[in-house]
mmCIF file of C-alpha atoms and ligand atoms in Angstrom:
data_model
loop_
_atom_site.group_PDB
_atom_site.id
_atom_site.type_symbol
_atom_site.label_atom_id
_atom_site.label_comp_id
_atom_site.label_asym_id
_atom_site.label_seq_id
_atom_site.Cartn_x
_atom_site.Cartn_y
_atom_site.Cartn_z
ATOM 1 C CA UNK A 9 100.472 18.268 -11.702
ATOM 2 C CA UNK A 10 98.638 21.848 -11.278
ATOM 3 C CA UNK A 11 97.885 21.010 -7.840
ATOM 4 C CA UNK A 12 101.498 19.905 -6.934
ATOM 5 C CA UNK A 13 103.097 22.956 -8.477
ATOM 6 C CA UNK A 14 100.503 25.368 -6.655
ATOM 7 C CA UNK A 15 100.746 23.217 -3.620
ATOM 8 C CA UNK A 16 104.580 23.947 -3.651
ATOM 9 C CA UNK A 17 104.512 27.742 -4.286
ATOM 10 C CA UNK A 18 102.377 28.043 -1.250
ATOM 11 C CA UNK A 19 104.330 25.982 1.381
ATOM 12 C CA UNK A 20 104.244 28.752 3.991
ATOM 13 C CA UNK A 21 100.275 29.134 3.781
ATOM 14 C CA UNK A 22 99.894 25.206 3.679
ATOM 15 C CA UNK A 23 102.168 24.939 7.176
ATOM 16 C CA UNK A 24 100.147 27.532 8.753
ATOM 17 C CA UNK A 25 96.796 25.358 7.713
ATOM 18 C CA UNK A 26 98.240 22.291 8.883
ATOM 19 C CA UNK A 27 99.385 24.172 12.215
ATOM 20 C CA UNK A 28 95.679 25.632 12.581
ATOM 21 C CA UNK A 29 94.201 21.978 11.762
ATOM 22 C CA UNK A 30 95.964 20.825 14.597
ATOM 23 C CA UNK A 31 94.346 23.125 17.291
ATOM 24 C CA UNK A 32 91.185 21.411 16.377
ATOM 25 C CA UNK A 33 89.972 18.759 18.946
ATOM 26 C CA UNK A 34 90.117 15.089 18.360
ATOM 27 C CA UNK A 35 87.682 12.218 19.127
ATOM 28 C CA UNK A 36 87.842 8.350 18.273
ATOM 29 C CA UNK A 37 84.726 8.590 16.497
ATOM 30 C CA UNK A 38 85.949 11.534 14.207
ATOM 31 C CA UNK A 39 89.283 9.241 13.429
ATOM 32 C CA UNK A 40 87.135 6.425 12.577
ATOM 33 C CA UNK A 41 84.823 8.380 10.360
ATOM 34 C CA UNK A 42 87.878 9.847 8.526
ATOM 35 C CA UNK A 43 89.468 6.620 7.814
ATOM 36 C CA UNK A 44 86.153 5.317 6.374
ATOM 37 C CA UNK A 45 85.721 8.511 4.201
ATOM 38 C CA UNK A 46 89.707 7.427 3.044
ATOM 39 C CA UNK A 47 88.875 4.196 2.288
ATOM 40 C CA UNK A 48 85.444 4.168 0.863
ATOM 41 C CA UNK A 49 84.605 7.252 -0.036
ATOM 42 C CA UNK A 50 81.740 8.283 2.227
ATOM 43 C CA UNK A 51 80.857 8.009 5.762
ATOM 44 C CA UNK A 52 77.397 8.454 7.576
ATOM 45 C CA UNK A 53 77.809 11.441 10.073
ATOM 46 C CA UNK A 54 74.197 11.458 11.468
ATOM 47 C CA UNK A 55 75.473 10.395 14.999
ATOM 48 C CA UNK A 56 78.520 12.691 14.970
ATOM 49 C CA UNK A 57 77.045 16.265 14.188
ATOM 50 C CA UNK A 58 75.454 18.673 16.250
ATOM 51 C CA UNK A 59 71.690 17.619 16.352
ATOM 52 C CA UNK A 60 70.649 21.061 17.250
ATOM 53 C CA UNK A 61 72.703 22.580 14.405
ATOM 54 C CA UNK A 62 70.996 20.201 11.980
ATOM 55 C CA UNK A 63 67.710 21.341 13.207
ATOM 56 C CA UNK A 64 68.557 24.762 12.634
ATOM 57 C CA UNK A 65 69.275 23.881 9.142
ATOM 58 C CA UNK A 66 65.938 21.989 8.532
ATOM 59 C CA UNK A 67 63.966 25.141 10.161
ATOM 60 C CA UNK A 68 65.600 27.276 7.455
ATOM 61 C CA UNK A 69 64.610 24.651 4.781
ATOM 62 C CA UNK A 70 60.894 24.250 6.156
ATOM 63 C CA UNK A 71 60.592 28.179 6.004
ATOM 64 C CA UNK A 72 61.673 28.235 2.207
ATOM 65 C CA UNK A 73 59.394 25.527 1.439
ATOM 66 C CA UNK A 74 56.332 27.341 3.042
ATOM 67 C CA UNK A 75 57.292 30.298 0.758
ATOM 68 C CA UNK A 76 58.177 28.190 -2.242
ATOM 69 C CA UNK A 77 56.039 29.797 -4.981
ATOM 70 C CA UNK A 78 57.403 33.369 -3.933
ATOM 71 C CA UNK A 79 60.984 32.035 -3.972
ATOM 72 C CA UNK A 80 60.886 30.115 -7.182
ATOM 73 C CA UNK A 81 59.872 33.325 -9.178
ATOM 74 C CA UNK A 82 63.542 34.748 -7.586
ATOM 75 C CA UNK A 83 65.403 31.799 -8.440
ATOM 76 C CA UNK A 84 68.749 32.704 -10.212
ATOM 77 C CA UNK A 85 70.152 29.214 -10.925
ATOM 78 C CA UNK A 86 67.781 27.945 -13.606
ATOM 79 C CA UNK A 87 69.211 25.686 -15.690
ATOM 80 C CA UNK A 88 68.046 22.401 -13.962
ATOM 81 C CA UNK A 89 64.185 21.887 -14.097
ATOM 82 C CA UNK A 90 64.101 19.404 -11.432
ATOM 83 C CA UNK A 91 66.007 21.339 -9.067
ATOM 84 C CA UNK A 92 65.134 24.624 -7.247
ATOM 85 C CA UNK A 93 67.518 26.525 -5.516
ATOM 86 C CA UNK A 94 66.148 28.397 -2.340
ATOM 87 C CA UNK A 95 68.856 30.237 -0.702
ATOM 88 C CA UNK A 96 69.350 33.350 -3.313
ATOM 89 C CA UNK A 97 67.691 35.670 -1.068
ATOM 90 C CA UNK A 98 69.858 34.978 1.864
ATOM 91 C CA UNK A 99 73.003 36.388 -0.244
ATOM 92 C CA UNK A 100 74.314 39.917 -0.198
ATOM 93 C CA UNK A 101 76.859 40.454 -3.138
ATOM 94 C CA UNK A 102 76.385 36.715 -3.771
ATOM 95 C CA UNK A 103 77.871 36.130 -0.141
ATOM 96 C CA UNK A 104 76.403 34.332 3.055
ATOM 97 C CA UNK A 105 76.458 35.830 6.522
ATOM 98 C CA UNK A 106 78.981 33.424 8.489
ATOM 99 C CA UNK A 107 76.362 33.365 11.245
ATOM 100 C CA UNK A 108 74.034 31.773 8.691
ATOM 101 C CA UNK A 109 72.655 28.281 10.095
ATOM 102 C CA UNK A 110 74.022 26.928 6.791
ATOM 103 C CA UNK A 111 77.281 27.971 7.620
ATOM 104 C CA UNK A 112 77.489 27.007 11.127
ATOM 105 C CA UNK A 113 76.400 23.587 10.327
ATOM 106 C CA UNK A 114 79.456 23.535 7.801
ATOM 107 C CA UNK A 115 81.962 24.859 10.444
ATOM 108 C CA UNK A 116 81.507 22.259 13.079
ATOM 109 C CA UNK A 117 84.686 21.083 14.698
ATOM 110 C CA UNK A 118 84.023 17.264 14.143
ATOM 111 C CA UNK A 119 83.511 17.464 10.428
ATOM 112 C CA UNK A 120 86.441 19.862 9.927
ATOM 113 C CA UNK A 121 88.464 17.463 11.764
ATOM 114 C CA UNK A 122 87.037 14.297 9.974
ATOM 115 C CA UNK A 123 87.707 16.220 6.366
ATOM 116 C CA UNK A 124 90.983 17.737 7.704
ATOM 117 C CA UNK A 125 92.343 14.355 8.636
ATOM 118 C CA UNK A 126 91.256 12.851 5.414
ATOM 119 C CA UNK A 127 92.778 15.693 3.166
ATOM 120 C CA UNK A 128 95.698 16.262 5.618
ATOM 121 C CA UNK A 129 95.031 19.953 5.214
ATOM 122 C CA UNK A 130 92.328 22.387 6.675
ATOM 123 C CA UNK A 131 89.470 22.164 4.420
ATOM 124 C CA UNK A 132 88.330 25.240 2.678
ATOM 125 C CA UNK A 133 84.707 25.649 2.560
ATOM 126 C CA UNK A 134 83.762 26.694 -0.907
ATOM 127 C CA UNK A 135 79.927 26.782 -0.834
ATOM 128 C CA UNK A 136 76.665 25.959 1.078
ATOM 129 C CA UNK A 137 73.307 25.015 -1.160
ATOM 130 C CA UNK A 138 69.573 24.090 -0.093
ATOM 131 C CA UNK A 139 67.910 22.536 -3.336
ATOM 132 C CA UNK A 140 64.538 21.127 -3.657
ATOM 133 C CA UNK A 141 64.195 18.362 -6.241
ATOM 134 C CA UNK A 142 61.003 17.933 -8.140
ATOM 135 C CA UNK A 143 59.425 15.187 -9.975
ATOM 136 C CA UNK A 144 61.098 15.198 -13.651
ATOM 137 C CA UNK A 145 57.946 13.727 -15.327
ATOM 138 C CA UNK A 146 58.970 12.085 -18.465
ATOM 139 C CA UNK A 147 61.942 14.267 -19.348
ATOM 140 C CA UNK A 148 65.000 12.325 -20.166
ATOM 141 C CA UNK A 149 67.811 12.467 -17.194
ATOM 142 C CA UNK A 150 70.010 15.468 -17.229
ATOM 143 C CA UNK A 151 72.690 17.182 -15.051
ATOM 144 C CA UNK A 152 72.837 15.650 -11.656
ATOM 145 C CA UNK A 153 70.543 12.919 -12.295
ATOM 146 C CA UNK A 154 73.006 11.545 -14.317
ATOM 147 C CA UNK A 155 76.519 9.669 -13.017
ATOM 148 C CA UNK A 156 79.116 11.820 -12.592
ATOM 149 C CA UNK A 157 82.071 12.950 -10.277
ATOM 150 C CA UNK A 158 82.602 16.367 -9.094
ATOM 151 C CA UNK A 159 85.809 18.515 -10.822
ATOM 152 C CA UNK A 160 85.205 21.653 -8.630
ATOM 153 C CA UNK A 161 89.013 20.718 -7.984
ATOM 154 C CA UNK A 162 91.080 17.549 -7.179
ATOM 155 C CA UNK A 163 89.719 16.720 -3.938
ATOM 156 C CA UNK A 164 86.115 17.470 -3.393
ATOM 157 C CA UNK A 165 84.270 16.248 -0.453
ATOM 158 C CA UNK A 166 80.179 17.234 -0.067
ATOM 159 C CA UNK A 167 78.557 17.141 3.637
ATOM 160 C CA UNK A 168 74.716 16.462 2.891
ATOM 161 C CA UNK A 169 71.636 16.329 5.328
ATOM 162 C CA UNK A 170 68.504 15.143 3.928
ATOM 163 C CA UNK A 171 65.584 17.697 4.705
ATOM 164 C CA UNK A 172 62.904 15.502 4.158
ATOM 165 C CA UNK A 173 62.706 11.512 4.556
ATOM 166 C CA UNK A 174 64.075 9.569 1.575
ATOM 167 C CA UNK A 175 62.028 6.515 2.080
ATOM 168 C CA UNK A 176 62.584 4.652 -1.014
ATOM 169 C CA UNK A 177 64.136 5.020 -4.612
ATOM 170 C CA UNK A 178 60.971 7.228 -5.495
ATOM 171 C CA UNK A 179 62.179 9.952 -3.377
ATOM 172 C CA UNK A 180 65.340 10.161 -5.446
ATOM 173 C CA UNK A 181 67.942 9.414 -3.087
ATOM 174 C CA UNK A 182 71.599 10.417 -3.411
ATOM 175 C CA UNK A 183 73.088 7.397 -5.145
ATOM 176 C CA UNK A 184 76.882 6.657 -5.366
ATOM 177 C CA UNK A 185 79.188 3.813 -5.986
ATOM 178 C CA UNK A 186 82.058 3.730 -3.385
ATOM 179 C CA UNK A 187 85.556 5.161 -4.503
ATOM 180 C CA UNK A 188 87.302 1.731 -4.917
ATOM 181 C CA UNK A 189 84.436 0.513 -7.392
ATOM 182 C CA UNK A 190 84.534 4.119 -9.101
ATOM 183 C CA UNK A 191 88.172 3.623 -10.121
ATOM 184 C CA UNK A 192 87.765 2.654 -13.811
ATOM 185 C CA UNK A 193 86.183 6.293 -14.328
ATOM 186 C CA UNK A 194 88.809 8.268 -12.024
ATOM 187 C CA UNK A 195 90.444 9.972 -15.123
ATOM 188 C CA UNK A 196 87.407 10.131 -17.495
ATOM 189 C CA UNK A 197 86.775 13.422 -19.224
ATOM 190 C CA UNK A 198 83.129 12.704 -19.956
ATOM 191 C CA UNK A 199 81.242 14.136 -17.164
ATOM 192 C CA UNK A 200 77.764 13.040 -17.004
ATOM 193 C CA UNK A 201 76.991 9.270 -17.949
ATOM 194 C CA UNK A 202 73.864 6.998 -18.239
ATOM 195 C CA UNK A 203 73.222 3.727 -16.489
ATOM 196 C CA UNK A 204 74.249 1.818 -19.384
ATOM 197 C CA UNK A 205 77.608 3.465 -19.787
ATOM 198 C CA UNK A 206 78.352 3.212 -16.195
ATOM 199 C CA UNK A 207 77.060 -0.312 -15.695
ATOM 200 C CA UNK A 208 79.810 -1.684 -18.735
ATOM 201 C CA UNK A 209 82.465 -0.976 -16.153
ATOM 202 C CA UNK A 210 80.756 -1.537 -12.674
ATOM 203 C CA UNK A 211 78.830 -3.978 -11.306
ATOM 204 C CA UNK A 212 75.357 -2.848 -10.288
ATOM 205 C CA UNK A 213 75.685 -4.464 -7.117
ATOM 206 C CA UNK A 214 78.462 -1.627 -6.173
ATOM 207 C CA UNK A 215 75.506 0.916 -6.140
ATOM 208 C CA UNK A 216 74.718 2.555 -2.770
ATOM 209 C CA UNK A 217 71.365 4.559 -2.209
ATOM 210 C CA UNK A 218 71.101 6.808 0.730
ATOM 211 C CA UNK A 219 67.676 5.773 2.037
ATOM 212 C CA UNK A 220 67.454 7.618 5.323
ATOM 213 C CA UNK A 221 65.040 9.717 7.383
ATOM 214 C CA UNK A 222 64.916 13.367 7.721
ATOM 215 C CA UNK A 223 68.152 14.920 9.433
ATOM 216 C CA UNK A 224 70.503 11.991 8.237
ATOM 217 C CA UNK A 225 73.824 13.398 7.201
ATOM 218 C CA UNK A 226 76.778 12.279 5.570
ATOM 219 C CA UNK A 227 80.134 12.926 3.695
ATOM 220 C CA UNK A 228 80.806 11.897 0.196
ATOM 221 C CA UNK A 229 84.316 12.360 -1.549
ATOM 222 C CA UNK A 230 82.313 13.210 -4.751
ATOM 223 C CA UNK A 231 85.611 13.726 -6.819
ATOM 224 C CA UNK A 232 86.203 10.164 -6.278
ATOM 225 C CA UNK A 233 83.049 8.488 -6.084
ATOM 226 C CA UNK A 234 80.651 8.463 -8.966
ATOM 227 C CA UNK A 235 77.379 9.615 -7.666
ATOM 228 C CA UNK A 236 73.775 11.230 -9.045
ATOM 229 C CA UNK A 237 70.336 11.787 -7.633
ATOM 230 C CA UNK A 238 67.158 13.733 -7.413
ATOM 231 C CA UNK A 239 65.598 11.207 -9.836
ATOM 232 C CA UNK A 240 62.146 11.669 -8.250
ATOM 233 C CA UNK A 241 58.978 9.736 -9.236
ATOM 234 C CA UNK A 242 55.298 10.430 -8.752
ATOM 235 C CA UNK A 243 54.327 13.115 -6.592
ATOM 236 C CA UNK A 244 57.357 13.209 -4.234
ATOM 237 C CA UNK A 245 59.875 16.024 -3.487
ATOM 238 C CA UNK A 246 63.107 15.915 -1.493
ATOM 239 C CA UNK A 247 64.872 18.739 0.392
ATOM 240 C CA UNK A 248 68.580 18.583 0.614
ATOM 241 C CA UNK A 249 71.432 20.574 2.360
ATOM 242 C CA UNK A 250 74.958 20.432 0.945
ATOM 243 C CA UNK A 251 77.950 21.996 1.687
ATOM 244 C CA UNK A 252 80.964 21.600 -0.691
ATOM 245 C CA UNK A 253 84.561 21.555 0.457
ATOM 246 C CA UNK A 254 88.009 21.429 -1.464
ATOM 247 C CA UNK A 255 91.389 20.949 -0.232
ATOM 248 C CA UNK A 256 93.487 24.006 -1.023
ATOM 249 C CA UNK A 257 95.048 25.640 -2.628
ATOM 250 C CA UNK A 258 92.283 25.743 -5.598
ATOM 251 C CA UNK A 259 93.326 24.593 -8.806
ATOM 252 C CA UNK A 260 91.131 27.061 -10.657
ATOM 253 C CA UNK A 261 91.054 30.835 -10.071
ATOM 254 C CA UNK A 262 89.272 31.847 -6.523
ATOM 255 C CA UNK A 263 85.722 32.785 -7.138
ATOM 256 C CA UNK A 264 84.302 36.057 -5.605
ATOM 257 C CA UNK A 265 84.081 35.662 -1.856
ATOM 258 C CA UNK A 266 80.976 33.434 -0.836
ATOM 259 C CA UNK A 267 81.037 34.166 2.925
ATOM 260 C CA UNK A 268 80.854 37.455 4.648
ATOM 261 C CA UNK A 269 81.910 38.162 8.200
ATOM 262 C CA UNK A 270 78.960 38.748 10.527
ATOM 263 C CA UNK A 271 79.890 38.581 14.385
ATOM 264 C CA UNK A 272 82.805 36.778 15.796
ATOM 265 C CA UNK A 273 84.789 34.246 14.189
ATOM 266 C CA UNK A 274 87.753 31.947 15.483
ATOM 267 C CA UNK A 275 91.047 31.585 13.562
ATOM 268 C CA UNK A 276 89.845 28.241 12.493
ATOM 269 C CA UNK A 277 86.813 29.327 10.833
ATOM 270 C CA UNK A 278 88.365 32.193 9.219
ATOM 271 C CA UNK A 279 90.597 30.212 7.686
ATOM 272 C CA UNK A 280 88.155 27.650 6.305
ATOM 273 C CA UNK A 281 86.229 30.251 4.641
ATOM 274 C CA UNK A 282 89.439 32.244 3.552
ATOM 275 C CA UNK A 283 88.274 35.360 5.336
HETATM 276 O O1 AKG B 312 70.519 15.549 -6.478
HETATM 277 C C1 AKG B 312 71.282 14.804 -6.175
HETATM 278 O O2 AKG B 312 70.904 13.751 -5.206
HETATM 279 C C2 AKG B 312 72.863 14.758 -6.931
HETATM 280 C C3 AKG B 312 73.487 16.204 -6.091
HETATM 281 C C4 AKG B 312 74.946 16.037 -6.681
HETATM 282 O O3 AKG B 312 75.246 15.166 -7.763
HETATM 283 C C5 AKG B 312 75.898 16.730 -5.978
HETATM 284 O O4 AKG B 312 75.615 17.620 -5.150
HETATM 285 O O5 AKG B 312 76.988 16.809 -7.074
#
């Protein structure tokens, strides 16, 4: 109801955003990806994305990992013992430069078109993130290691790139239950759930683990697909890029700007980042 009311109050802004969405190029494989995202709640976009942009993201990731000890000391986001956030040094007043490879990757026309057709609205880029997941030894599972839906907004999609090979379960793959099978949990208030709780309502055969090599990229509707990950075992580590998009208008008050203009931007890019 909140979302509908907010959308109703901003019909002019919505019409403008749809007009901008309509200026994006189209391609049959993007339409197919959008349809898959709508029906299943996820889609593999590895063959769709610009490989050189993915490689630029990976180069940033590799550099951060080389300097891991130094960066760990500076980490702001310290509540998850199995997660290290490595981008804090790239922020100025909490904002990323718009020419940062992580931002460029999230602004690809194909990705915006896939998300836009799915949301019937130009998506809003909310955040970009680099995380290194580490073995959590014998600690109980916590946070995103447990099954959850994202509640950042009503419609939330995440674009991921694996920046290390995820070869098997020990590498802590992103694991999800496609949207149709996640339905029994759609209106659940409980946010993070154990396997036992989930598998009373969903058959284990519905679970999909994304086992895929470095530079694989995929979009998941994380507000509709129960998901978890980072259950790293033995001596493995996993490096992951995440871009989070919402369908505007945002249900909660807009947080401080996450992006700062550096270099020229198109009207589409400005609208996607609210700049
Ligand atoms: O670490 C993972 O694989 C899970 C990530 C996750 O739950 C999220 O980005 O919402």
